[in-house]
Amino acid sequence: MKVIFELLLKFIVVIANLFLAPVNALVANVLPDFSQMVSDFYRLVDLYIGDGIVYFFNLLPPNCKSLIILYLTLLGIFYTTTLAIHTGIKVVEILKNVKVW
Amino acid sequence: MRFYVGIGKRIHLKTLLKLGLGILMLLGIYKSTLTIVHAASFETVQNWSTCDYGTTDYASNNCTIYNSSVYVTSPSLNNVSNVLIPNGAYEQNPNLRQNKKKTEIYKYGGVTDCASGSNINLYVDAVMGGYNGSFADNVLDPNQFPIVTTRGVTKGDLRATCPNTWCDYWPWLSNSNADSQNKTGVRISKTNGVDIRDCTFVSYGSNKSVRFLCSVPSGNTGYQIILNEYNNGYIANTNLMSSVGIKTTVLSDPCKQYPNDQSGVIGSIGDQTSSIVDGFAGIIDNQNVNQAQTHQDLEDIKDKIDDVNDNIDQTNDKLDQTNDTLTSIDENTQECKLLTNGKFSGYLNSSGNVVPTSNSYFYTDYLRFTKIKVINNDGYNAPSICFYDNNKNLLSCEAYARRTSFVPTIPQYAYYFRASLVSVTDHKISVYVCNGIGDILTDSDLDLGSGAGHYFGDVNQIEDTPISSLLLLPINYLQKLVDTLDGSTCIPYSVPFGITGGDETIDFPCIDLGDSDHLGSSLWGLIDNLFCIFMIYKVAMMVISYFEDWTSLHDTFDQMYHPDNYKKGAVIR
């Protein structure tokens, strides 16, 4: 399950980075201070929230962790499936509206 | 109310308002945090030069990296007579033994009354501490013996080369005999640092030590031993200096070498205490007890002795208070500055790898960072980096810094640090920058540079992808959550707070809820399962709610399952 989840997350990250690459480059080069601020902000949030999440969930018993990861996997599959269906419907609708003269 | 936005995605006005308020709140929090962090950070004094680690730009005095000497900070070369190196024994830093917060420093020195006559000849054996905490021999404790000393030197002073098989132990030794190479060795000088004489390399010892033969010039009442470190560009990536021990063996001494307890120098506070007590003891002796002939006389004498003892107790109490005061003052005036905003914090796990916190820039077991500029420096003593554990006990100090200029008259230097951690146990590491000798380190002396994030850790990539970092924050946390749930062990959580931006922390210890004392027993098994299910339900509902709000996914569901009378193309309803 963890593999599925990781693949899913990795897929999302890759796709997002692909589309955001030009924006990232633009912001990083044109607004370096902003980039630095974002970076600092990210680290602060990570310190106070990210590490806190890690600490909290590490406290849980193993069976509880297993349940959570099972649930998260199912949740991820659900949303992925939903979005895929929605995208498919959209594509079909667009294709239906295409008129060939 | 709904709008079509951009390519036609509908967003609730309520969602827009929430989003706007959320951004405002985040900006507010960030602004507040920035204010706190900035107030606690070292101010940027000057723009940093554009030199980079590893760049050789000798002519501009900016980036003479590979050819520069490596300056090891140190033990104070002032008042060296305060501490003697015991003849025939390796010595550690007494200051650090007494007060581990105090990183200055150690004095390698000796006192002699040899006002004239022949030289004093002695061996100086230096022992290298391994970068991973292992010493060449077991004499020294790496956790109590941080890096020793050197001061600025010129090229060509030193004499030893390392056999290839030993370069691991002496990584800064040259592995070449060429005269053009800088080499490492020992010098000896007067206590004021002048009249330096080089010591002669003799041999390598069986305990991976390096032996030098030194000669104290006649006519000196004191001397100091200086371990020089040179770098000819050879730096072993896997072996960085961590600790050094020095042992002296006097061969010929035409004069008298003062032993430690007769040096007549200022001792420790403990020494002063004992001397005062001894003084009272002397008063007691002078009561001339043997001449007491009557019982009353003896009683009187006993009373007087009691009075004197009371006085001793009171005096000792006062001395204790004085010691506490001095300790307090010392702590307040320590010459080390915490690198604030948590940039250099991390956990060192049992495998010797640094597990970085979000703000840290550790490589595995190395810390590399650049752009620390010490303004108020005399040009001879480089700053050092000290590692402290979670209880602020000193683990080690490193001074593997490279100066950007050879010109000692310029009071502004930039130091490039490469430091390694000695300890391999689980520690929360804090890193301090400590000033060189004789300089006062103020906040404005440290210039982390406008690009203080110029590190060599892979965390650096965050700065290149600011938008992705923000947008993928939930995904990253989800990934972190999955990693956490996949059998990782508990890590103590320290939350920095306070006006110093990290000097104070709230520490959350690890609690094993799975053991029999908590929720893991058979009785509690059912309870914790129910608790887990309930918690998952609540958290899941919250996550779904926020996720749908964030992505406007319920709009998508609306679109997917809208009623038959739904009118396509409605812009506002």
XYZ file of C-alpha atoms in Angstrom:
674
model
C 0.000 0.000 0.000
C 2.824 2.308 0.803
C 4.247 1.719 -2.648
C 0.967 2.630 -4.258
C 0.726 5.716 -2.173
C 4.261 6.758 -2.883
C 3.805 6.229 -6.598
C 0.696 8.312 -6.481
C 2.373 11.145 -4.621
C 5.380 10.993 -6.839
C 3.181 11.188 -9.895
C 1.448 14.262 -8.536
C 4.742 15.933 -7.662
C 6.250 15.221 -11.061
C 3.239 16.517 -12.928
C 3.013 19.604 -10.752
C 6.692 20.363 -11.113
C 6.448 19.912 -14.843
C 3.766 22.532 -15.155
C 5.240 24.823 -12.544
C 8.792 24.756 -13.805
C 8.492 27.962 -15.874
C 6.735 29.747 -13.024
C 9.357 28.590 -10.554
C 12.159 29.752 -12.771
C 10.483 33.083 -13.334
C 9.826 33.714 -9.663
C 13.200 32.456 -8.517
C 15.052 34.719 -10.930
C 12.855 37.782 -10.971
C 11.868 37.768 -7.308
C 14.793 36.313 -5.388
C 13.756 37.917 -2.117
C 10.324 36.486 -2.432
C 11.837 33.104 -3.139
C 13.941 33.396 -0.049
C 10.926 34.386 1.987
C 8.978 31.468 0.668
C 11.864 29.216 1.492
C 12.100 30.556 5.024
C 8.381 30.322 5.444
C 8.433 26.770 4.214
C 11.089 25.859 6.718
C 9.262 27.498 9.575
C 6.035 25.742 8.738
C 7.940 22.532 8.363
C 9.593 23.011 11.707
C 6.480 23.810 13.645
C 3.946 21.712 11.781
C 5.783 19.109 9.766
C 7.989 17.935 12.569
C 5.038 18.108 14.926
C 3.053 15.823 12.669
C 5.934 13.403 12.522
C 6.314 13.453 16.278
C 2.634 12.956 16.914
C 2.147 10.066 14.534
C 5.294 8.396 15.714
C 3.723 8.172 19.119
C 0.900 6.006 17.834
C 0.944 2.236 18.184
C 1.827 0.238 15.059
C -1.689 -1.103 14.465
C -3.017 2.387 14.562
C -0.443 3.465 12.017
C -1.425 0.590 9.766
C -5.062 1.604 9.903
C -4.229 5.170 9.075
C -2.082 4.291 6.124
C -4.768 1.933 4.856
C -7.329 4.655 5.108
C -5.104 7.204 3.428
C -4.438 4.827 0.586
C -8.113 4.217 0.032
C -8.735 7.934 0.252
C -6.076 8.625 -2.331
C -7.459 5.983 -4.653
C -10.919 7.414 -4.271
C -9.894 10.940 -5.141
C -7.674 9.821 -7.958
C -10.463 7.749 -9.444
C -12.927 10.577 -9.048
C -10.678 13.064 -10.723
C -9.884 10.630 -13.497
C -13.562 10.026 -14.178
C -14.230 13.722 -14.111
C -11.425 14.395 -16.514
C -12.641 11.652 -18.793
C -16.134 13.087 -18.811
C -14.737 16.484 -19.671
C -12.704 15.102 -22.506
C -15.688 13.240 -23.885
C -17.787 16.399 -23.685
C -15.150 18.383 -25.522
C -14.890 15.734 -28.192
C -18.637 15.753 -28.574
C -18.599 19.482 -29.190
C -15.922 19.307 -31.791
C -17.469 20.006 -35.128
C -15.773 18.944 -38.268
C -16.693 20.915 -41.300
C -22.636 33.184 -5.308
C -20.328 31.615 -7.849
C -18.042 32.977 -10.467
C -16.367 31.599 -13.478
C -12.714 32.136 -12.975
C -9.996 31.770 -15.548
C -10.622 28.815 -17.744
C -14.080 28.387 -16.460
C -13.586 26.830 -13.071
C -16.268 27.822 -10.675
C -15.290 28.928 -7.242
C -17.549 29.807 -4.393
C -17.326 33.386 -3.267
C -17.171 31.945 0.217
C -14.175 29.886 -0.792
C -12.542 32.942 -2.278
C -13.059 34.817 0.949
C -11.671 31.919 2.919
C -8.693 31.721 0.647
C -8.041 35.428 0.945
C -8.362 35.381 4.681
C -6.101 32.373 4.844
C -3.438 34.093 2.796
C -3.708 37.192 4.947
C -3.378 35.101 8.075
C -0.378 33.267 6.700
C 1.249 36.505 5.692
C 0.548 37.934 9.120
C 2.012 34.932 10.842
C 4.966 34.961 8.533
C 5.534 38.643 9.056
C 5.444 38.182 12.819
C 7.748 35.227 12.612
C 10.099 37.106 10.377
C 10.234 39.894 12.884
C 11.116 37.509 15.659
C 13.648 35.639 13.624
C 15.183 38.755 12.249
C 15.509 40.270 15.683
C 17.317 37.193 16.791
C 19.490 36.802 13.776
C 22.820 38.246 13.117
C 22.613 41.329 11.092
C 23.983 41.431 7.671
C 26.715 43.976 7.715
C 28.060 43.934 4.259
C 27.323 42.339 1.025
C 29.149 39.194 0.634
C 31.566 38.771 -2.147
C 30.594 36.547 -4.964
C 33.212 33.981 -4.267
C 32.201 30.448 -3.950
C 33.494 27.540 -2.026
C 36.311 26.014 -3.864
C 37.011 29.045 -5.965
C 40.556 30.168 -6.297
C 40.692 33.862 -6.707
C 43.925 34.695 -5.057
C 44.467 38.078 -6.580
C 41.251 39.617 -5.389
C 41.784 38.618 -1.779
C 38.350 37.203 -1.802
C 38.481 33.588 -2.460
C 41.867 32.175 -1.779
C 40.485 28.888 -0.835
C 42.702 26.099 -1.871
C 45.939 27.846 -1.198
C 45.085 29.384 2.091
C 46.249 28.210 5.418
C 43.806 26.566 7.680
C 43.547 28.339 10.938
C 42.530 26.439 13.943
C 41.218 28.405 16.745
C 42.173 28.004 19.838
C 43.218 27.902 22.988
C 44.074 31.108 24.061
C 47.612 32.018 23.479
C 47.338 34.735 26.041
C 48.365 34.000 29.583
C 49.644 30.663 28.605
C 51.339 30.233 31.910
C 47.977 29.640 33.493
C 48.006 26.124 32.266
C 50.949 23.883 32.113
C 51.311 20.849 30.031
C 52.247 18.105 32.387
C 55.438 16.519 31.390
C 54.831 13.118 29.922
C 51.061 13.220 29.888
C 48.506 14.163 27.374
C 46.535 17.160 28.413
C 42.999 18.147 27.877
C 41.365 21.465 28.090
C 40.683 22.261 31.727
C 38.377 25.102 30.839
C 36.099 22.747 29.083
C 36.171 20.320 31.906
C 35.118 23.010 34.311
C 32.605 24.735 32.180
C 31.607 23.068 29.025
C 29.863 26.118 27.769
C 33.062 27.968 27.647
C 34.819 27.181 24.457
C 37.782 29.334 24.942
C 40.182 27.867 25.186
C 43.236 26.149 25.978
C 46.704 27.187 26.676
C 49.567 25.053 25.783
C 52.363 26.462 27.725
C 55.091 25.963 30.161
C 56.801 27.982 32.821
C 60.448 27.886 33.578
C 62.843 29.943 35.574
C 65.490 29.480 32.998
C 66.535 33.053 32.717
C 69.749 32.069 31.065
C 71.717 29.049 30.072
C 71.046 26.293 27.658
C 67.878 25.586 25.867
C 65.210 23.281 27.156
C 64.687 20.464 24.741
C 61.488 18.579 24.693
C 59.449 16.284 22.575
C 55.997 17.344 21.626
C 53.719 14.511 20.649
C 50.479 15.389 19.013
C 47.693 12.870 18.772
C 44.923 13.146 16.316
C 41.326 12.453 17.168
C 39.293 10.606 14.651
C 36.473 12.390 12.971
C 34.009 9.827 14.197
C 35.045 10.126 17.776
C 37.703 7.484 17.783
C 41.053 8.526 19.003
C 44.315 7.176 17.958
C 44.711 6.047 21.498
C 42.359 5.984 24.407
C 43.972 8.706 26.397
C 41.716 11.496 25.335
C 38.015 11.832 25.497
C 36.852 13.413 22.283
C 33.797 14.858 23.931
C 35.936 16.770 26.348
C 38.747 17.717 24.146
C 37.835 19.956 21.324
C 40.177 21.237 18.812
C 43.234 22.891 20.058
C 45.108 25.634 18.668
C 47.026 27.357 16.155
C 47.412 30.843 15.017
C 48.141 32.455 11.767
C 51.232 31.260 10.117
C 53.052 31.772 6.938
C 53.886 29.270 4.360
C 56.687 26.866 4.825
C 56.912 26.824 8.595
C 56.296 23.290 9.111
C 57.889 20.131 8.649
C 55.948 16.952 8.840
C 54.472 15.005 6.070
C 52.137 12.158 6.515
C 52.677 8.727 5.127
C 49.786 7.882 2.936
C 48.568 5.248 5.309
C 48.326 7.787 8.070
C 46.811 10.654 6.271
C 43.489 9.455 7.512
C 44.557 10.395 10.964
C 46.152 13.651 10.002
C 44.093 14.772 7.094
C 45.539 18.193 6.925
C 49.071 16.951 6.674
C 50.604 17.247 3.333
C 51.082 14.032 1.504
C 53.943 15.451 -0.403
C 57.510 16.245 0.482
C 57.774 19.000 -2.031
C 59.102 22.212 -0.558
C 56.393 24.173 -2.221
C 53.780 22.408 -0.204
C 52.530 23.729 3.057
C 53.013 21.278 5.807
C 51.871 20.786 9.312
C 53.868 20.844 12.438
C 54.640 22.371 15.747
C 56.256 25.603 16.678
C 57.372 26.912 19.952
C 57.498 30.490 20.965
C 57.526 32.927 23.773
C 54.317 33.434 25.553
C 53.710 36.650 23.740
C 53.673 34.777 20.506
C 56.824 36.220 19.049
C 60.199 34.687 18.450
C 58.702 31.601 17.021
C 60.891 28.681 16.393
C 59.886 25.732 14.388
C 60.135 22.361 15.940
C 61.654 19.532 14.063
C 59.638 16.613 12.961
C 61.063 13.460 14.477
C 58.886 10.479 13.898
C 55.488 8.965 13.975
C 54.497 7.192 17.128
C 52.850 3.823 17.419
C 49.669 5.504 18.558
C 49.400 7.519 15.356
C 50.965 10.462 16.999
C 53.407 12.825 15.409
C 56.498 13.719 17.358
C 58.370 16.951 17.141
C 61.549 18.020 18.835
C 61.325 21.511 20.186
C 63.775 23.725 21.908
C 62.810 26.474 24.286
C 65.219 29.327 23.809
C 67.233 30.293 26.822
C 66.372 33.494 28.553
C 62.677 32.815 28.526
C 60.514 32.393 31.536
C 57.722 30.864 29.627
C 56.920 29.235 26.389
C 53.987 28.068 24.451
C 53.539 25.284 22.036
C 51.638 25.992 18.919
C 50.300 23.371 16.663
C 50.245 24.705 13.207
C 48.019 23.432 10.568
C 48.595 23.821 6.928
C 46.638 22.943 3.969
C 47.994 22.526 0.532
C 44.680 21.848 -1.014
C 44.484 18.301 0.109
C 41.440 17.763 2.184
C 40.141 14.324 2.734
C 36.427 14.341 2.443
C 36.034 11.543 4.882
C 38.502 12.557 7.498
C 38.262 15.894 9.098
C 40.131 16.905 12.129
C 38.141 16.815 15.301
C 40.472 16.739 18.241
C 44.109 16.874 19.011
C 46.036 16.014 22.099
C 49.456 17.253 23.002
C 52.023 15.610 25.168
C 55.379 16.964 26.111
C 58.413 15.067 27.217
C 61.277 17.137 28.479
C 64.595 15.741 27.376
C 67.045 18.165 28.796
C 66.199 20.856 31.266
C 69.058 22.849 32.625
C 66.610 24.996 34.440
C 63.716 24.190 36.645
C 60.389 23.352 35.115
C 57.713 24.439 37.499
C 55.258 21.713 38.244
C 51.633 22.657 38.080
C 51.085 23.278 41.747
C 54.088 25.516 42.126
C 53.678 27.689 39.142
C 52.460 30.585 41.182
C 49.835 31.414 38.674
C 46.219 32.072 39.252
C 44.474 28.818 39.876
C 40.917 27.831 39.568
C 38.216 29.013 41.909
C 38.468 25.726 43.668
C 42.094 26.387 44.312
C 41.310 29.714 45.871
C 38.759 28.116 48.121
C 41.148 25.555 49.368
C 43.825 28.120 50.000
C 41.523 30.212 52.144
C 40.472 27.164 54.096
C 44.077 26.330 54.545
C 44.541 29.820 55.872
C 41.976 29.296 58.576
C 43.567 26.003 59.361
C 46.732 27.907 59.947
C 44.978 30.175 62.400
C 43.757 27.143 64.247
C 47.247 25.804 64.411
C 48.400 29.056 65.876
C 46.083 28.681 68.802
C 48.905 26.768 70.381
C 46.717 24.025 71.725
C 49.581 22.231 73.314
C 50.012 25.042 75.813
C 46.494 24.815 77.168
C 46.822 23.665 80.746
C 43.394 23.878 82.188
C 40.110 22.418 81.175
C 38.639 25.891 80.856
C 41.423 26.854 78.540
C 40.645 23.830 76.413
C 36.951 24.700 76.375
C 37.767 28.238 75.334
C 39.968 26.930 72.611
C 37.221 24.573 71.449
C 34.803 27.469 71.338
C 37.257 29.451 69.334
C 37.768 26.519 67.005
C 34.017 26.278 66.593
C 33.860 29.977 65.864
C 36.614 29.633 63.338
C 34.912 26.662 61.725
C 31.705 28.660 61.548
C 33.630 31.379 59.869
C 35.053 28.843 57.469
C 31.576 27.572 56.661
C 30.325 31.085 56.120
C 33.307 31.893 53.987
C 32.836 28.760 51.943
C 29.189 29.636 51.474
C 30.200 33.048 50.233
C 32.731 31.469 47.961
C 30.075 29.177 46.570
C 27.881 32.176 45.927
C 30.797 33.910 44.281
C 31.423 30.875 42.156
C 27.805 30.826 41.101
C 27.975 34.490 40.263
C 31.139 34.037 38.292
C 29.666 31.105 36.463
C 26.630 33.150 35.653
C 28.738 36.002 34.413
C 30.794 33.616 32.408
C 27.733 32.175 30.770
C 26.513 35.586 29.911
C 29.763 36.592 28.400
C 30.627 33.467 26.527
C 32.129 34.124 23.204
C 29.985 31.802 21.241
C 26.957 32.792 19.271
C 24.206 30.471 18.364
C 23.497 30.436 14.723
C 19.917 31.426 15.040
C 16.806 30.591 13.118
C 17.722 26.986 13.369
C 19.729 26.732 10.233
C 22.150 24.292 11.656
C 20.171 21.926 13.722
C 19.696 18.289 13.212
C 19.645 14.954 14.809
C 22.546 12.643 14.611
C 21.226 9.138 14.579
C 22.908 6.024 15.797
C 24.271 5.301 12.367
C 26.215 8.505 12.421
C 24.000 10.213 9.899
C 22.547 13.571 10.543
C 18.819 13.635 10.233
C 18.176 17.235 9.468
C 15.371 19.180 10.876
C 13.631 21.260 8.333
C 16.031 24.120 8.689
C 19.279 22.341 8.762
C 21.890 22.022 6.163
C 23.780 19.033 7.273
C 25.225 16.592 4.945
C 25.369 13.120 6.314
C 28.037 13.619 8.899
C 29.420 16.865 7.677
C 28.369 20.371 8.001
C 29.373 22.611 5.218
C 28.336 26.142 5.043
C 29.786 29.278 3.755
C 29.432 32.945 4.070
C 30.123 33.460 7.677
C 32.108 36.557 8.015
C 33.678 37.547 11.266
C 34.331 41.230 11.185
C 35.948 41.838 14.489
C 38.847 39.543 14.151
C 42.499 40.078 14.597
C 43.427 38.116 11.575
C 45.193 35.389 13.417
C 42.558 33.414 15.151
C 39.772 32.020 13.172
C 36.330 31.500 14.570
C 35.312 28.011 15.381
C 32.168 26.000 15.301
C 31.003 24.229 18.369
C 28.426 21.524 18.628
C 26.231 21.151 21.649
C 23.804 18.461 22.508
C 20.263 18.959 23.582
C 21.329 19.741 27.103
C 23.780 22.320 25.886
C 26.732 20.206 26.783
C 29.617 20.780 24.521
C 30.244 17.922 22.159
C 33.063 19.315 20.182
C 34.451 22.400 18.621
C 35.721 22.555 15.133
C 37.682 25.202 13.430
C 38.172 23.861 10.034
C 37.797 27.248 8.569
C 39.506 28.801 5.648
C 40.141 32.445 5.520
C 39.533 34.363 2.397
C 42.547 36.566 2.684
C 46.148 36.299 3.679
C 46.396 39.907 4.680
C 46.229 40.006 8.451
C 45.841 43.746 8.635
C 42.433 43.558 7.099
C 40.060 43.040 9.968
C 37.393 41.492 7.875
C 37.622 37.937 6.914
C 35.336 35.417 5.593
C 35.588 31.907 6.796
C 34.466 28.862 5.023
C 33.636 26.130 7.396
C 33.673 22.468 6.995
C 32.947 20.847 10.269
C 32.342 17.316 11.286
C 30.564 15.978 14.294
C 32.450 13.922 16.761
C 29.612 12.213 18.493
C 27.730 9.397 16.883
C 24.996 9.068 19.430
C 21.529 10.452 19.234
C 21.864 14.100 19.875
C 20.033 17.190 19.085
C 22.785 19.328 17.760
C 23.083 23.017 18.094
C 25.843 24.845 16.380
C 27.539 27.907 17.659
C 30.096 30.110 16.092
C 32.780 31.091 18.516
C 35.118 33.920 18.076
C 38.832 33.766 17.885
C 41.090 34.782 20.661
C 41.111 38.267 21.988
C 38.107 39.373 20.008
C 34.644 40.082 21.152
C 32.052 38.524 18.998
C 28.986 40.606 18.570
C 25.929 39.969 16.538
C 27.032 42.404 13.931
C 30.320 40.619 13.563
C 28.746 37.688 11.946
C 27.674 38.166 8.448
C 25.787 35.258 7.124
C 25.505 37.111 3.882
C 22.507 38.017 1.877
C 22.660 34.590 0.396
C 23.075 32.729 3.598
C 21.283 29.885 1.983
C 24.229 29.135 -0.207
C 24.784 25.721 1.106
C 25.671 22.467 -0.337
C 22.902 20.443 1.120
C 20.096 19.175 -0.992
C 17.656 21.243 1.018
C 18.836 24.081 -1.108
C 16.549 23.090 -3.902
C 13.655 24.609 -2.057
C 14.787 28.053 -2.968
C 14.711 27.256 -6.642
C 11.156 26.076 -6.601
C 9.253 28.506 -4.426
C 5.875 28.067 -6.046
C 6.124 24.309 -6.158
C 7.189 24.304 -2.544
C 4.099 26.175 -1.534
C 1.637 24.349 -3.697
C 3.035 20.947 -2.924
C 3.233 21.570 0.777
C 0.238 19.331 1.532
C 1.645 16.635 -0.706
C 4.992 16.816 1.000
C 3.366 16.540 4.366
C 1.338 13.630 3.146
C 4.537 11.988 2.019
C 6.110 12.755 5.356
C 3.100 11.301 7.088
C 3.313 8.116 5.064
C 7.002 7.819 5.833
C 6.258 8.363 9.485
C 3.566 5.746 9.534
C 5.791 3.234 7.876
C 7.455 2.012 11.001
C 9.732 4.892 11.815
C 10.743 5.287 15.401
C 9.972 8.144 17.669
C 12.155 11.208 17.522
C 12.133 13.720 20.347
C 10.578 16.916 19.179
C 12.085 20.229 20.155
C 10.190 23.346 19.336
C 12.266 26.467 19.382
C 10.678 29.546 20.779
C 11.562 32.748 22.501
C 13.200 35.918 21.450
C 16.476 34.244 20.683
C 14.861 32.308 17.931
C 15.932 28.889 18.959
C 18.024 29.193 22.041
C 15.153 27.998 24.150
C 13.171 24.973 23.215
C 10.202 23.022 24.396
C 11.208 19.401 24.305
C 8.660 16.682 23.779
C 10.015 13.303 24.781
C 9.269 10.028 23.108
C 6.472 8.011 24.637
C 5.895 4.470 23.530
C 2.132 4.215 23.545
C 2.403 0.673 22.308
C 3.921 -0.756 25.427
C 1.985 -2.448 28.163
C 1.971 0.587 30.375
C -0.004 2.620 27.932
C -2.311 1.405 25.218
C -0.714 -1.739 23.980
C -1.836 -4.342 26.485
C -4.627 -6.768 25.751
C -7.018 -4.757 27.837
C -6.184 -1.575 26.072
C -5.989 -3.139 22.636
C -9.684 -2.757 22.000
C -9.697 0.732 23.413
C -6.871 1.960 21.283
C -8.392 0.369 18.195
C -11.633 2.167 18.852
C -9.746 5.277 19.595
C -7.845 4.925 16.351
C -10.999 4.419 14.345
C -12.625 7.399 15.960
C -9.567 9.522 15.421
C -9.261 8.421 11.815
C -12.881 9.272 11.232
C -12.525 12.734 12.701
C -9.265 13.470 10.986
C -10.508 12.104 7.705
C -13.603 14.240 7.798
C -11.478 17.243 8.530
C -9.016 16.419 5.772
C -11.768 15.820 3.266
C -13.469 19.028 4.190
C -10.327 21.084 3.872
C -9.230 19.292 0.759
C -12.511 19.877 -0.958
C -12.543 23.479 0.114
C -9.020 23.898 -1.076
C -9.565 22.297 -4.448
C -13.198 23.312 -4.811
C -13.777 19.678 -5.480
C -17.383 19.820 -4.405
C -17.904 22.058 -7.395
C -16.600 19.197 -9.417
C -19.070 16.891 -7.790
C -21.779 19.396 -8.485
C -20.795 19.373 -12.096
C -20.718 15.624 -12.219
C -24.028 15.078 -10.528
C -26.010 18.211 -11.241
C -29.768 17.878 -11.515
C -31.497 17.757 -14.863
C -32.780 21.294 -14.632
C -29.271 22.626 -14.116
C -28.519 25.332 -16.651
C -25.137 25.145 -18.185
C -23.296 28.392 -18.509
C -24.809 30.150 -15.523
C -22.333 32.704 -14.534
C -23.864 33.953 -11.344
C -26.591 32.438 -9.374
